[in-house]
Coordinates of C-alpha atoms in Angstrom, one line a residue:
X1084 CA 0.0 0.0 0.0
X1085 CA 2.9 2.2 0.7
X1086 CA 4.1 1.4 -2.7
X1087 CA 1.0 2.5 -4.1
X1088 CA 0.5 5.4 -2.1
X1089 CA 4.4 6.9 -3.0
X1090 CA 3.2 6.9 -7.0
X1091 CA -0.3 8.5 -6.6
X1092 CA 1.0 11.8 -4.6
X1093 CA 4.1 11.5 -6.5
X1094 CA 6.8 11.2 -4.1
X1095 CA 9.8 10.3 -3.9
X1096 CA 10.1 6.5 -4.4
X1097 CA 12.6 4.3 -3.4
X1098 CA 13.8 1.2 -5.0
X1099 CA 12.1 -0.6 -2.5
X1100 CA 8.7 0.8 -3.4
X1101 CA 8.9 0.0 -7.2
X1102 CA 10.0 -3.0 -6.5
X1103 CA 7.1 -3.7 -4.2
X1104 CA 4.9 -1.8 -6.9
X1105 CA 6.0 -4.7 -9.9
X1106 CA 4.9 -7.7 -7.6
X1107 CA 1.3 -5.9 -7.0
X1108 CA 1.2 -5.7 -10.8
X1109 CA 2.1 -9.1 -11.5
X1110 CA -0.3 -10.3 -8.9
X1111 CA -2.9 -8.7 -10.1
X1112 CA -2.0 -9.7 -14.0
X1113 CA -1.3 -12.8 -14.3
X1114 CA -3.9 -15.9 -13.1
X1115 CA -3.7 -19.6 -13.4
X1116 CA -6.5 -22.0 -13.7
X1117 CA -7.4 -24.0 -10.2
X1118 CA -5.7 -26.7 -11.8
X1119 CA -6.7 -30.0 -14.0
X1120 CA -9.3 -32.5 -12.7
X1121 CA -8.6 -35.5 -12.4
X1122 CA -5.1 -33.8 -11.3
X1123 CA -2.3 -35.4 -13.6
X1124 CA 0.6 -37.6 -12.3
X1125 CA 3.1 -35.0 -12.4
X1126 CA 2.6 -31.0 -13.8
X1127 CA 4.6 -28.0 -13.4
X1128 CA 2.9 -25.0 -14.4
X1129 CA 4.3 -21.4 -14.9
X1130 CA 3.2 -17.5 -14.7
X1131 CA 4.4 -16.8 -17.8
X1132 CA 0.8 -16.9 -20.3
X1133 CA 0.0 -17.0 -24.0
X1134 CA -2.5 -15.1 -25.4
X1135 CA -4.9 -17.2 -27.1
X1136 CA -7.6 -16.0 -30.3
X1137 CA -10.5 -17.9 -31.4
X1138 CA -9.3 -16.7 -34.8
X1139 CA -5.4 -17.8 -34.8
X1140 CA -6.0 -21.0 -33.0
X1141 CA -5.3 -24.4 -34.4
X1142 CA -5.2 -28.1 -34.0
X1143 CA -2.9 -29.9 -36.1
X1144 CA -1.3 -33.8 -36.5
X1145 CA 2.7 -34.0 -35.5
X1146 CA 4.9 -34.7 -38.5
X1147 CA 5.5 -38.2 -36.9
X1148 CA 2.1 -38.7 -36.2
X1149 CA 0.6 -42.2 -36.9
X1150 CA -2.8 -40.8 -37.2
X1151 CA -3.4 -38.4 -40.1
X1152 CA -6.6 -35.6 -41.4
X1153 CA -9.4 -38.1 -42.0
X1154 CA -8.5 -39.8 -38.0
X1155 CA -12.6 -39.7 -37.2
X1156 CA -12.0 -39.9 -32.8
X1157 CA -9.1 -36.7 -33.2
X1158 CA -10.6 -34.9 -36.0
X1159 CA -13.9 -35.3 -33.9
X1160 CA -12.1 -34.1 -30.9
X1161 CA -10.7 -30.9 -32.7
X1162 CA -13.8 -29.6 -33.6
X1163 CA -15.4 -30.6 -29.8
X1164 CA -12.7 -28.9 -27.9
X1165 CA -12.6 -26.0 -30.1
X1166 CA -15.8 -25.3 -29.2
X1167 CA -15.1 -26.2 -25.7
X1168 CA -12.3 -23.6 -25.4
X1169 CA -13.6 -20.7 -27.2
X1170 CA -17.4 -21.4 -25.5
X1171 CA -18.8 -17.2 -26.7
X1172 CA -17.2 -17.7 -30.5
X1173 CA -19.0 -17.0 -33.3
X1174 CA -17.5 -16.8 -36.8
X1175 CA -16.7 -13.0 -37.8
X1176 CA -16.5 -11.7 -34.5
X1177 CA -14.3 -8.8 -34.7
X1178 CA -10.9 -7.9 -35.2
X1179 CA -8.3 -9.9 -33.8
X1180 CA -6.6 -8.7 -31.0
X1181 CA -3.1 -10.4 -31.0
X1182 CA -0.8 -10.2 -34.3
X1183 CA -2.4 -12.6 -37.1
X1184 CA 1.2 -14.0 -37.6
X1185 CA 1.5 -15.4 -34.0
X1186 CA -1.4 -18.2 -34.0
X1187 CA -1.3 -20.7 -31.7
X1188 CA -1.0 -24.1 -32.9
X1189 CA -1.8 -27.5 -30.8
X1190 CA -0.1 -30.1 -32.5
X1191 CA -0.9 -33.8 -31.7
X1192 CA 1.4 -36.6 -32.7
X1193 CA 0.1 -40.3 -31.6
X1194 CA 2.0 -43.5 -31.7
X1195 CA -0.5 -46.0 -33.3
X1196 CA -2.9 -45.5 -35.5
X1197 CA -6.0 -46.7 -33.9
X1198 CA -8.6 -44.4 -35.4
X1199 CA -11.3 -46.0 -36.4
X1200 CA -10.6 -49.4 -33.7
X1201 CA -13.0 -49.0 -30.1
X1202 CA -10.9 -48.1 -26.7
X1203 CA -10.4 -52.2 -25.1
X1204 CA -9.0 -52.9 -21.5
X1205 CA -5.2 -52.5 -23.1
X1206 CA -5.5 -49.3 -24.5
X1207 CA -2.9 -46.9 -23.0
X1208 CA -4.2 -43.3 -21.8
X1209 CA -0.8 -42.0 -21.3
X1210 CA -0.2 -38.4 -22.6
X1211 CA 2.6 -35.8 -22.3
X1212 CA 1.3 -32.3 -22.7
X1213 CA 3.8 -28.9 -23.3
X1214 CA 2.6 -25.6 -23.7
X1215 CA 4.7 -23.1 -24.6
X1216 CA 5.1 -19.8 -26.5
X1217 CA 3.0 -19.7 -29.7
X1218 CA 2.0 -23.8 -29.9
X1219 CA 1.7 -26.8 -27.4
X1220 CA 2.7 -30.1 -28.4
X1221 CA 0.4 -33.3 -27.3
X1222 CA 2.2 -36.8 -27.9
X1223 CA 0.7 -39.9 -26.8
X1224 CA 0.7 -43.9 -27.1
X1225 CA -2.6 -43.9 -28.9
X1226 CA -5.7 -41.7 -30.0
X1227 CA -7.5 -42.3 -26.6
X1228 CA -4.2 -41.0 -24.5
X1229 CA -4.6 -38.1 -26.9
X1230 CA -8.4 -37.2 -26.0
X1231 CA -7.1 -37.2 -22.5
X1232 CA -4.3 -34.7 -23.1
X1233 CA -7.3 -32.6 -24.9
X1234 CA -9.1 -32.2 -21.8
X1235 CA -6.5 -31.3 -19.9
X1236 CA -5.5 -28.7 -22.1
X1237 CA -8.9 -27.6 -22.3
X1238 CA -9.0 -27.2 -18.6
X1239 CA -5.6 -25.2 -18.7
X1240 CA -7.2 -22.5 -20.8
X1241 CA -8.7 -19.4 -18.9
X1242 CA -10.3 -16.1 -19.7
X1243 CA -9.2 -12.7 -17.7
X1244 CA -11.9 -10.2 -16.5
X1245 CA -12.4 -8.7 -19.9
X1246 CA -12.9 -12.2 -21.9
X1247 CA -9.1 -12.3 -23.0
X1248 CA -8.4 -16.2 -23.6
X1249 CA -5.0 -17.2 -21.8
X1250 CA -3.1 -20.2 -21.1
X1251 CA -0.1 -20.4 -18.9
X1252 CA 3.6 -22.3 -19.5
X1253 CA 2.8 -26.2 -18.5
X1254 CA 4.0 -29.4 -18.4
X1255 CA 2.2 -32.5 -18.1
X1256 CA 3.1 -36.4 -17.7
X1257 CA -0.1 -38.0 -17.1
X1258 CA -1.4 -41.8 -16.7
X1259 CA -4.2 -43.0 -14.8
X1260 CA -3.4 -45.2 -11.8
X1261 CA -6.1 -48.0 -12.6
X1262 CA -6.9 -49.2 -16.2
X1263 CA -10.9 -49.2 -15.5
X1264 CA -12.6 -46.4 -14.1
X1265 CA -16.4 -46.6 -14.9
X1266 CA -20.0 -45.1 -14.1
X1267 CA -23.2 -47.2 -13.9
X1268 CA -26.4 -46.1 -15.0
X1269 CA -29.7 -47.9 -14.4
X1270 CA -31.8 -47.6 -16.7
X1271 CA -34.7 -50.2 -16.0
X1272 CA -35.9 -48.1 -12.6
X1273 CA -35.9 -45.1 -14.4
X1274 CA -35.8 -44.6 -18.4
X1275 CA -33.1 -42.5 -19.0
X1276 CA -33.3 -40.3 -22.8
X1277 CA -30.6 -41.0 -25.4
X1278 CA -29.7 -37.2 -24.7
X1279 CA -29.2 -37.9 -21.0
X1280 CA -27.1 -41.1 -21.8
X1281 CA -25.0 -38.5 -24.2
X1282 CA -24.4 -35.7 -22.0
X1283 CA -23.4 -38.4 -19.0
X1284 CA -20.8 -39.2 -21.7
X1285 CA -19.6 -36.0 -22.1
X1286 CA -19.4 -35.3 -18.4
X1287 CA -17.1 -38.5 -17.8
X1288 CA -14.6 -37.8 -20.6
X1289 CA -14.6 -34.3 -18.7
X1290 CA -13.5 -36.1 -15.4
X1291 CA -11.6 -38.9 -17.4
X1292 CA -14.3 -42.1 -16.8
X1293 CA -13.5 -44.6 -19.7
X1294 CA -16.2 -47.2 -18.6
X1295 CA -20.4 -46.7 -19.4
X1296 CA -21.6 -49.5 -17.7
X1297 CA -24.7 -50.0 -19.0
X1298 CA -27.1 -51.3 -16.6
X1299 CA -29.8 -51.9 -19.5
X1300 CA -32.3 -53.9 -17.5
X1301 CA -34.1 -54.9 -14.4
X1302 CA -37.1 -56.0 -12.6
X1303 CA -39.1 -52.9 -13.6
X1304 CA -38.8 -52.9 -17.3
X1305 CA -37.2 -54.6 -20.0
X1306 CA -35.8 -51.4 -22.6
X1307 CA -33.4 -53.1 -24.8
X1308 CA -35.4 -54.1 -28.0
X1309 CA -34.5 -57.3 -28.9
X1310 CA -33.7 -58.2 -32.8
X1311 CA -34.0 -61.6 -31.9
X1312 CA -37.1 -61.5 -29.1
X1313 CA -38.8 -58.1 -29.8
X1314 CA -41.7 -59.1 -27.2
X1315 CA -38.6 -58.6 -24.6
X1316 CA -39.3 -54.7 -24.8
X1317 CA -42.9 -54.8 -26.2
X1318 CA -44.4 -56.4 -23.4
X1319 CA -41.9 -55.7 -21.0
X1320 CA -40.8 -51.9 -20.9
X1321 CA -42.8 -48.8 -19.2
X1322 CA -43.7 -48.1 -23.0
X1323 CA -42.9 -50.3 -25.5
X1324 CA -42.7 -47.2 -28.1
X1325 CA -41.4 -44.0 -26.1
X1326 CA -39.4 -46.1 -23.4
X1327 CA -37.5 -48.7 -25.7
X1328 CA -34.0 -48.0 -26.9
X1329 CA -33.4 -49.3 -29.9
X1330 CA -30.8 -50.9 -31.9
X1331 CA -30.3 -47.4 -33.6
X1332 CA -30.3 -45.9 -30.4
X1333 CA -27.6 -48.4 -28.9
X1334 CA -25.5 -47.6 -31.6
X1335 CA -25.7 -43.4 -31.4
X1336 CA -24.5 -44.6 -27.7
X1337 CA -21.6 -46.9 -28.4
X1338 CA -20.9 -44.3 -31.4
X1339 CA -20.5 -41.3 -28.9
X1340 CA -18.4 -43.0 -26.4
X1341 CA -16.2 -44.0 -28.9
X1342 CA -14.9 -40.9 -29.9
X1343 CA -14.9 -39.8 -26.0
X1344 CA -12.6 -43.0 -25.5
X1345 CA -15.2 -44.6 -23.1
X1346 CA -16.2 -47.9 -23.7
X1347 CA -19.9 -49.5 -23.7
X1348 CA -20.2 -52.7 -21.0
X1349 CA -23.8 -53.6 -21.0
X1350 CA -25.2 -55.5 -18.0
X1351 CA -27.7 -58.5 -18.5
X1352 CA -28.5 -59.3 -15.0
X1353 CA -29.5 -62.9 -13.9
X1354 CA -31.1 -65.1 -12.5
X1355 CA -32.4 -63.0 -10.3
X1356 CA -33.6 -58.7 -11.3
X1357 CA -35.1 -60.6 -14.0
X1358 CA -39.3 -60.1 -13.3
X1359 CA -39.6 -57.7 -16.4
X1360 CA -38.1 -60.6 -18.7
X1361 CA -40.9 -63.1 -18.3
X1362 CA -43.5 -60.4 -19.8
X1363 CA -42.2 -60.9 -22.8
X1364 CA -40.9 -64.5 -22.7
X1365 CA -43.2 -67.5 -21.2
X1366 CA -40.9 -70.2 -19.7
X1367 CA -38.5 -68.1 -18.6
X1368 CA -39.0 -67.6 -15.1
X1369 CA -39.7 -70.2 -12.5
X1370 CA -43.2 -70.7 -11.3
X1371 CA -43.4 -70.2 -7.5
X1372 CA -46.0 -73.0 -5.4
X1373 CA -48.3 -72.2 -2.6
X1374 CA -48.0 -75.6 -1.2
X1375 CA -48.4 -78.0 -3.9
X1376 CA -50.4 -75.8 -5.8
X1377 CA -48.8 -72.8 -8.5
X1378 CA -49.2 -68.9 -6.7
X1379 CA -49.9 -67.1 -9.7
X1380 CA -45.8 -65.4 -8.9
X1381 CA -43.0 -65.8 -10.2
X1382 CA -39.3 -66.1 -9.0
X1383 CA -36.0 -66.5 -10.8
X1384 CA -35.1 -67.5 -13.8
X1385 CA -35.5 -71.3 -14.3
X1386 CA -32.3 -73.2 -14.2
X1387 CA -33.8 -76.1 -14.5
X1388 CA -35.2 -76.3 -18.4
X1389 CA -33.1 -76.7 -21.8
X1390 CA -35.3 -74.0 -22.8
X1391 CA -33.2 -71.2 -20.7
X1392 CA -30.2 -71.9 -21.8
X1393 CA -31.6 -71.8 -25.4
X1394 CA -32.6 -68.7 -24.9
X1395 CA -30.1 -67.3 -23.7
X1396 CA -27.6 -68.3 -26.0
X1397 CA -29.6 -66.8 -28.9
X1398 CA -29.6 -63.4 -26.8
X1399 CA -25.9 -63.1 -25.8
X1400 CA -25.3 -63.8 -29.2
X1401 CA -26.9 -60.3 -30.4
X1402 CA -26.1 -58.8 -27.5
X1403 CA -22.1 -60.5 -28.4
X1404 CA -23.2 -58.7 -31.6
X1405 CA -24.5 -54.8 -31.0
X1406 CA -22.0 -54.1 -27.9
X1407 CA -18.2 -54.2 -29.4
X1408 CA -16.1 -54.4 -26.1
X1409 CA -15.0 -57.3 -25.0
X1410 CA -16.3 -57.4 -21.3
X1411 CA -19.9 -58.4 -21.1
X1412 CA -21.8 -57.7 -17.1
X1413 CA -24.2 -61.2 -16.2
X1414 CA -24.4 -60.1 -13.1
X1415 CA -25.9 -62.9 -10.8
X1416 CA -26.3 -60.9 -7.3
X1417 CA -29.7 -60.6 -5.5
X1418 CA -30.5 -63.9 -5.9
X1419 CA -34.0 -65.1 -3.5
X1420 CA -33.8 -68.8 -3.5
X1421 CA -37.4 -68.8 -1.8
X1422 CA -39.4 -69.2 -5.1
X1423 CA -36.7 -72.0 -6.1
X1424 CA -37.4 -74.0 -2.8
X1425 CA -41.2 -73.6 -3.2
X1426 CA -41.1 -75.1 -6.9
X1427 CA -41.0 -79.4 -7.3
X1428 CA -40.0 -79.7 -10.4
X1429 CA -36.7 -77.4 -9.4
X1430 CA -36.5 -79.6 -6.1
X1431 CA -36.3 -82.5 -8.2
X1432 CA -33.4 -81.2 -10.2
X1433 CA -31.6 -80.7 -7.4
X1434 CA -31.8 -83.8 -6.0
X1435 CA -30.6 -85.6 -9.6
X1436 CA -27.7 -83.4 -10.1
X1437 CA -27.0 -84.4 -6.2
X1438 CA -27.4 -80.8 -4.7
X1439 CA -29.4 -81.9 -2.1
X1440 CA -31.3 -78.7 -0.5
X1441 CA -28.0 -76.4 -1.3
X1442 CA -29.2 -73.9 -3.4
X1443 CA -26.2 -71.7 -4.3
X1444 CA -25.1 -75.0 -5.5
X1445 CA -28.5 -74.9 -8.1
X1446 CA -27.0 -70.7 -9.0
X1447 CA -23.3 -71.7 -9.2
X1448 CA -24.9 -74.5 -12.0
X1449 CA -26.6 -71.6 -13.7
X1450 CA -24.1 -68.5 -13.6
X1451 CA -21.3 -71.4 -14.9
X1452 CA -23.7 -72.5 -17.8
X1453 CA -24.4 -68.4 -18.6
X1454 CA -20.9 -67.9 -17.7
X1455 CA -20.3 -70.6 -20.5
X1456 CA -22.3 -69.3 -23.2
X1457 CA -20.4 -65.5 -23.4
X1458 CA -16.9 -67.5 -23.4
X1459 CA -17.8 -69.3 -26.3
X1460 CA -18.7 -66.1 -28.0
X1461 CA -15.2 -64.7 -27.0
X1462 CA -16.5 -62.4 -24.5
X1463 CA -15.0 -61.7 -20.8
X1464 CA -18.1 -61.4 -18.3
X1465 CA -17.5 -59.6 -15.3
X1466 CA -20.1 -60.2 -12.6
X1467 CA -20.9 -59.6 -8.9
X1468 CA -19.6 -60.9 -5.8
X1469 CA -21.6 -63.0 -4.9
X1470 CA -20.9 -65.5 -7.8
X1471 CA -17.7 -65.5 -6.0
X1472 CA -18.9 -65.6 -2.4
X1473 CA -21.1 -69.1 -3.9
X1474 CA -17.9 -70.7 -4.9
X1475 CA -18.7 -71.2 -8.0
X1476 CA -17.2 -72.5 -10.9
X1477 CA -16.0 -69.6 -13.8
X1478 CA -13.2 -69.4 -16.4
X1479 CA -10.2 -68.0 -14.7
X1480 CA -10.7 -63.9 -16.3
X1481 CA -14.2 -63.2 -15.3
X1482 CA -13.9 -60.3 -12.9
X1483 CA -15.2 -60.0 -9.6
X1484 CA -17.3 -57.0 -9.2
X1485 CA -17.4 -55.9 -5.3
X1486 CA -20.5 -54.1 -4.2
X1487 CA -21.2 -54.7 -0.5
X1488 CA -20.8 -53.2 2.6
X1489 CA -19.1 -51.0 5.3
X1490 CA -14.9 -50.2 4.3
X1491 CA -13.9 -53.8 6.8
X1492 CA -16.3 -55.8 5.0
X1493 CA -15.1 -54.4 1.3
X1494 CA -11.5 -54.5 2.3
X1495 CA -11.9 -58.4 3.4
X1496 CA -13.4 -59.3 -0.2
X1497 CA -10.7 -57.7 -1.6
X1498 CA -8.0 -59.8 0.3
X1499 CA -10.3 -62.9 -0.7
X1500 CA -11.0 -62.7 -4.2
X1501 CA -7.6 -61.3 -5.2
X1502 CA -6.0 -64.4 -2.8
X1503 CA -7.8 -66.2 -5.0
X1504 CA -6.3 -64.7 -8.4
X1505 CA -9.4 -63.0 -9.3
X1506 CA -9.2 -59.7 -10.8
X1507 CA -11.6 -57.0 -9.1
X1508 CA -13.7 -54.4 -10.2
X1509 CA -14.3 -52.1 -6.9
X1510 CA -17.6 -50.3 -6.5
X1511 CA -19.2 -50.7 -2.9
X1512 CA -17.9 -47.1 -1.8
X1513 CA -19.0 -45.1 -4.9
X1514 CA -22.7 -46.3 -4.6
X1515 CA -23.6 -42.0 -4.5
X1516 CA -27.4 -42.9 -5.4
X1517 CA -27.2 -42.7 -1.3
X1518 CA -27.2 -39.0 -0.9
X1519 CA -26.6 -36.8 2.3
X1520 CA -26.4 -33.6 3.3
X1521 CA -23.7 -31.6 3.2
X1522 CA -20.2 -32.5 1.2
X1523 CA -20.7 -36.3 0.7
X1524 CA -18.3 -36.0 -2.1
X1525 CA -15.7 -36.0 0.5
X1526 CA -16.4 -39.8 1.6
X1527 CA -15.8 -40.8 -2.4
X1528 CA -12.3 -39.1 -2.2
X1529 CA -11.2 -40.4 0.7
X1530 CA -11.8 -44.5 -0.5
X1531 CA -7.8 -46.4 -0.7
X1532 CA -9.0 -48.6 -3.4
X1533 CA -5.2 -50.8 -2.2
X1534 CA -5.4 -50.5 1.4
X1535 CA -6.5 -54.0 2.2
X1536 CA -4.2 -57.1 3.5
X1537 CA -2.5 -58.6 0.3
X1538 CA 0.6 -58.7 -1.2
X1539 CA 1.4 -56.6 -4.5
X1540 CA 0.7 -59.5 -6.8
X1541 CA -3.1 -59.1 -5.2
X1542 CA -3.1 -55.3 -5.6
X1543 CA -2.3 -55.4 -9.4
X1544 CA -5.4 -57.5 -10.0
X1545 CA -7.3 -54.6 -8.5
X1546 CA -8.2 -53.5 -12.4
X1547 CA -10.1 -50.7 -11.2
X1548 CA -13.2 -49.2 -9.6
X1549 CA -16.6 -47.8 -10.4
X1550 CA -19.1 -44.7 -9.6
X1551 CA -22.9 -46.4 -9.5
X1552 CA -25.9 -44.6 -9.8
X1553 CA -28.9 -46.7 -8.9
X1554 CA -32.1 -45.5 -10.7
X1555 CA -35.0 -46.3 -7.9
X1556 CA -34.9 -41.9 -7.3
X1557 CA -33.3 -41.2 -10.3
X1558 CA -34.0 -40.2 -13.8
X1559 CA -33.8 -37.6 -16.4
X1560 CA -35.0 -34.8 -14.2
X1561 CA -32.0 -35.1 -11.3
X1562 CA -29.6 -37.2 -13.1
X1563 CA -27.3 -34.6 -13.6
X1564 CA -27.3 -32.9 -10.1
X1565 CA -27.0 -35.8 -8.3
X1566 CA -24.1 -37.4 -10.1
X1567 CA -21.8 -34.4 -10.8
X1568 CA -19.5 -33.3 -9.6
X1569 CA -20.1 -36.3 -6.7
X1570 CA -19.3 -38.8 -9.4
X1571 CA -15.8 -36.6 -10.2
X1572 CA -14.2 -37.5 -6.3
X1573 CA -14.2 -40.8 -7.4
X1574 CA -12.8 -40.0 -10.8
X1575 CA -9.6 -38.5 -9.3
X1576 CA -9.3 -41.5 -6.8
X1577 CA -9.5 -43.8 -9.5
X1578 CA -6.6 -41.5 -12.2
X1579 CA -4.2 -39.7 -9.8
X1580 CA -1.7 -40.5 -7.3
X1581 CA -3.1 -41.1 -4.2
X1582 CA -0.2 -39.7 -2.4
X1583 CA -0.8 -36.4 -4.2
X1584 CA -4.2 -36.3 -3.8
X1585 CA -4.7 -37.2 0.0
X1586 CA -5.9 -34.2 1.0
X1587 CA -9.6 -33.0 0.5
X1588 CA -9.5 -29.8 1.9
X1589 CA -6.9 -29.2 -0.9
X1590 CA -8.7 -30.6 -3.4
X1591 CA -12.0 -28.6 -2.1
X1592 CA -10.8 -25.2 -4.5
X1593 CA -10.3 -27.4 -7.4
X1594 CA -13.2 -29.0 -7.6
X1595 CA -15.2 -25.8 -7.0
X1596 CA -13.5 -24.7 -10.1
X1597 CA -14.0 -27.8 -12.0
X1598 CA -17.3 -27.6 -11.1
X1599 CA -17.5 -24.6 -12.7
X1600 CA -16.4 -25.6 -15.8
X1601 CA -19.0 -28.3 -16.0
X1602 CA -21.6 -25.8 -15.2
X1603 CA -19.7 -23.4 -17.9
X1604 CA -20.2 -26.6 -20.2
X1605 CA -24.0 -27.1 -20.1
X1606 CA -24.1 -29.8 -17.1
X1607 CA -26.1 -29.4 -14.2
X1608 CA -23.4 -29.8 -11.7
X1609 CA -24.7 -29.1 -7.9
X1610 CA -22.5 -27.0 -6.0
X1611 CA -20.2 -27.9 -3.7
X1612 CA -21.4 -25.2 -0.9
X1613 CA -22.0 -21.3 -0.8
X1614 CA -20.2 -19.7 -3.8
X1615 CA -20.6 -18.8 -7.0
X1616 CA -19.5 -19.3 -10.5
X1617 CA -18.7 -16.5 -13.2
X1618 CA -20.5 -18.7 -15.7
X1619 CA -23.8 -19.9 -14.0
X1620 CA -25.7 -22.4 -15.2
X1621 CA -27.2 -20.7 -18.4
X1622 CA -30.0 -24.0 -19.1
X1623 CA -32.8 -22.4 -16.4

């Protein structure tokens, strides 16, 4: 203050004072973004800033690029994270401010030229991002590291108080600590639109998700229309015209997330969660008795008839068909065993195949014969605990997905199925359809997906982890709200060093900020707590 005070009633200043005077001004000029969400492995960033113009901005392929113009996931990117960057351009808007022979030029050089395959469980994410004066240069191992490196760029890039774009001196090396970091959306509970499917896409490549796992159906209603047994959706979804999706629309899905880098794991959950499958398929499920008489109810699906497995077989073969990846969800959790017991003809089975009265012998005999059916059509299943916790019988990949209980209980099942050489899919502490007040977001960032008893030979089967969002109070309407920016705690867990990122009040002012940006972006991210952003939410 003295500083300023000696230049306003023009005194005599010292050395001191100007001195004083420059750092004010520096403050007060230069600004650097929060930082990047999910934060990257290692950055160093700098004061010094670029000036940046809608109209002397450009994305460009590296010499030594393996992908080339005509690359459909990075030429798609270009034109989305232009967009993204410059969110009030329109074409013909003004002068430019900064010298027309000083554009800035992104250039992206990739390793492999995997343009037109889908993202798989090998595909390496690693990117290494330098911006400097006039250009920043974004190499990675494949197109999919390079759609990471995007969006961190995209986050690096700021705009001063008068609407000036900027972006500081950075240097990123940046991996994600787990291979699989997904989010689950139910869409049996609640229908969810195609849009709303689309923008959760959108939102996850934002917080670097590269899982949709596709909880298709349920109990409640069957959407998926069937090539193969169209009365699946027309007798057993809310609507069987305006609450169906249909092959078209499972494509536009897998399509979008393709370019994003996320891949499409579609969950076909059974025996049990499977009440909305019998409307449209007779046989199916198994007929629950009153005594020795039928109820009128019915339970499970019937393990007992040639006729399931059949069916199913002709249905995992389209589904093997219209979802590319190479992970298909059976689940097999949830299962009631009450309508089994009930039913003679299934007590009858039992006692030939020598099961006695152990029914999770009877659902190990099923999940190994569904389990079966997608190896044969070269597909890895990945399916819920409790297929492990029944000790049953499955090919040596399938992956465990952990679900249950309190942090002990969790941490135990790791220990167990990893003792057991399984690999491990963790969910059970990113189940945020439980809401509470207040910053619950901080309970997702706090989870040590590796702090359980095992040695590192466990750990490294601990693939990765996932954000679910059950759909019994969720659909369309609060979607949104409710998973972001919850769902993006879990998505920095899951990317960045954990060492780095132990701290939540630290990370508090980053994810304000990235919270922001969402909003800034067109998604209806809840805030954190009392604040505001310079963009609000413009959709209201």
């Amino acid at each position: 203050m003295e500083a300023i005070m000696c230049m306003l009633s023009s005194g005599r200043c010292t050395r001191t004072h100007l001195y004083l005077l420059l750092l004010i001004i520096i403050a007060l000029g230069f600004h650097t973004v929060e930082g990047v969400w999910p934060l990257p492995q290692t950055v160093t960033t700098s004061p010094e800033r670029y000036p940046l113009n809608s109209q002397a901005f450009y994305f460009g392929y590296g010499r030594q690029s393996a992908a080339k113009p005509g690359c459909s996931v990075l030429d798609a990117a270009f034109k989305r994270y232009f967009s993204l960057i410059f969110q009030d351009y329109t074409s013909g808007n003004g002068p430019l401010r900064f010298n027309q022979n000083k554009p800035f030029t992104v250039e992206v050089s990739v390793d492999h030229d995997d343009c037109e395959s889908y993202p798989n469980e090998d595909s390496s994410e690693r990117y290494n991002l330098s911006v400097s004066a006039g250009k920043a240069s974004l190499n990675a191992e494949t197109v999919w590291g390079a759609v990471r490196g995007l969006e961190s760029f995209s986050q690096l890039v700021y705009q001063d108080e008068y609407g000036s774009y900027f972006v500081n001196k950075t240097e990123i090396d940046d991996f994600p600590r787990f291979k699989f970091r997904g989010i689950l959306l139910d869409t049996s509970r609640h229908y969810l639109p195609v849009t709303a499917i689309l923008k959760t896409l959108d939102a996850m490549a934002y917080s670097k998700f590269n899982v949709f796992h596709w909880h298709i159906v349920d109990d409640p209603s069957f959407p998926y229309q069937s090539s193969t047994f169209p009365d699946l959706s027309s007798k057993g979804a809310f609507h069987p015209m305006t609450h169906i999706y249909t092959q078209s629309d499972v494509r536009r899905v897998i399509s979008h997330a393709r370019l994003w880098g996320i891949r499409v794991i579609p969950e076909f959950d059974s025996p049990g969660h499977t009440q909305s499958w019998g409307k449209g398929q007779p046989d199916l499920l198994t007929p629950c008795y009153r005594g020795s008489t039928p109820s009128g109810t019915f339970g499970p699906v019937n393990p007992v008839l040639p006729s399931t497995y059949q069916f199913m077989t002709k249905l995992f073969k389209e589904v093997s068909s219209v979802f590319p990846d190479s992970y298909i969800h059976l689940g097999g959790d949830e299962v009631g065993f009450g309508c089994w017991k009930s039913n003679p003809d299934v007590r009858a089975f039992m006692q030939k195949m020598g099961f006695g009265g152990n029914f999770p012998k009877l659902e190990a005999f099923y999940m190994e014969s569904i389990v079966n059916i997608t190896s044969a059509l070269n597909k890895t299943s990945i399916v819920w605990q409790d297929v492990f916790d029944y000790h049953e019988r499955i090919p040596k990949d399938t992956v465990l997905h952990i679900w249950k209980g309190t942090v002990p209980r969790y941490r135990a099942e790791l220990s167990r199925i990893t003792k057991a050489g399984r690999r491990v899919v963790l969910a059970a502490p990113w189940y945020i359809n439980h809401i509470a007040y207040g910053q619950d977001w901080r309970n997702s960032y706090t989870v040590q997906p590796l702090n359980f008893s095992g040695t590192d030979e466990q750990k490294k089967l601990v693939i990765g982890g996932e954000v679910a969002m059950w759909g019994e109070y969720v659909d369309a309407t609060n979607l949104h709200p409710r998973l972001w920016p919850r769902a993006s705690a879990g998505a920095e867990r899951l990317w960045s060093d954990e060492q780095q990122t132990s701290s939540v009040d630290k990370a508090f002012p980053r994810l304000q900020d990235f919270r922001c940006l969402l909003v800034r972006r067109g998604i209806r991210a809840e805030p954190l707590f009392v604040g505001h952003c310079k963009h609000e939410y413009q959709g209201i």
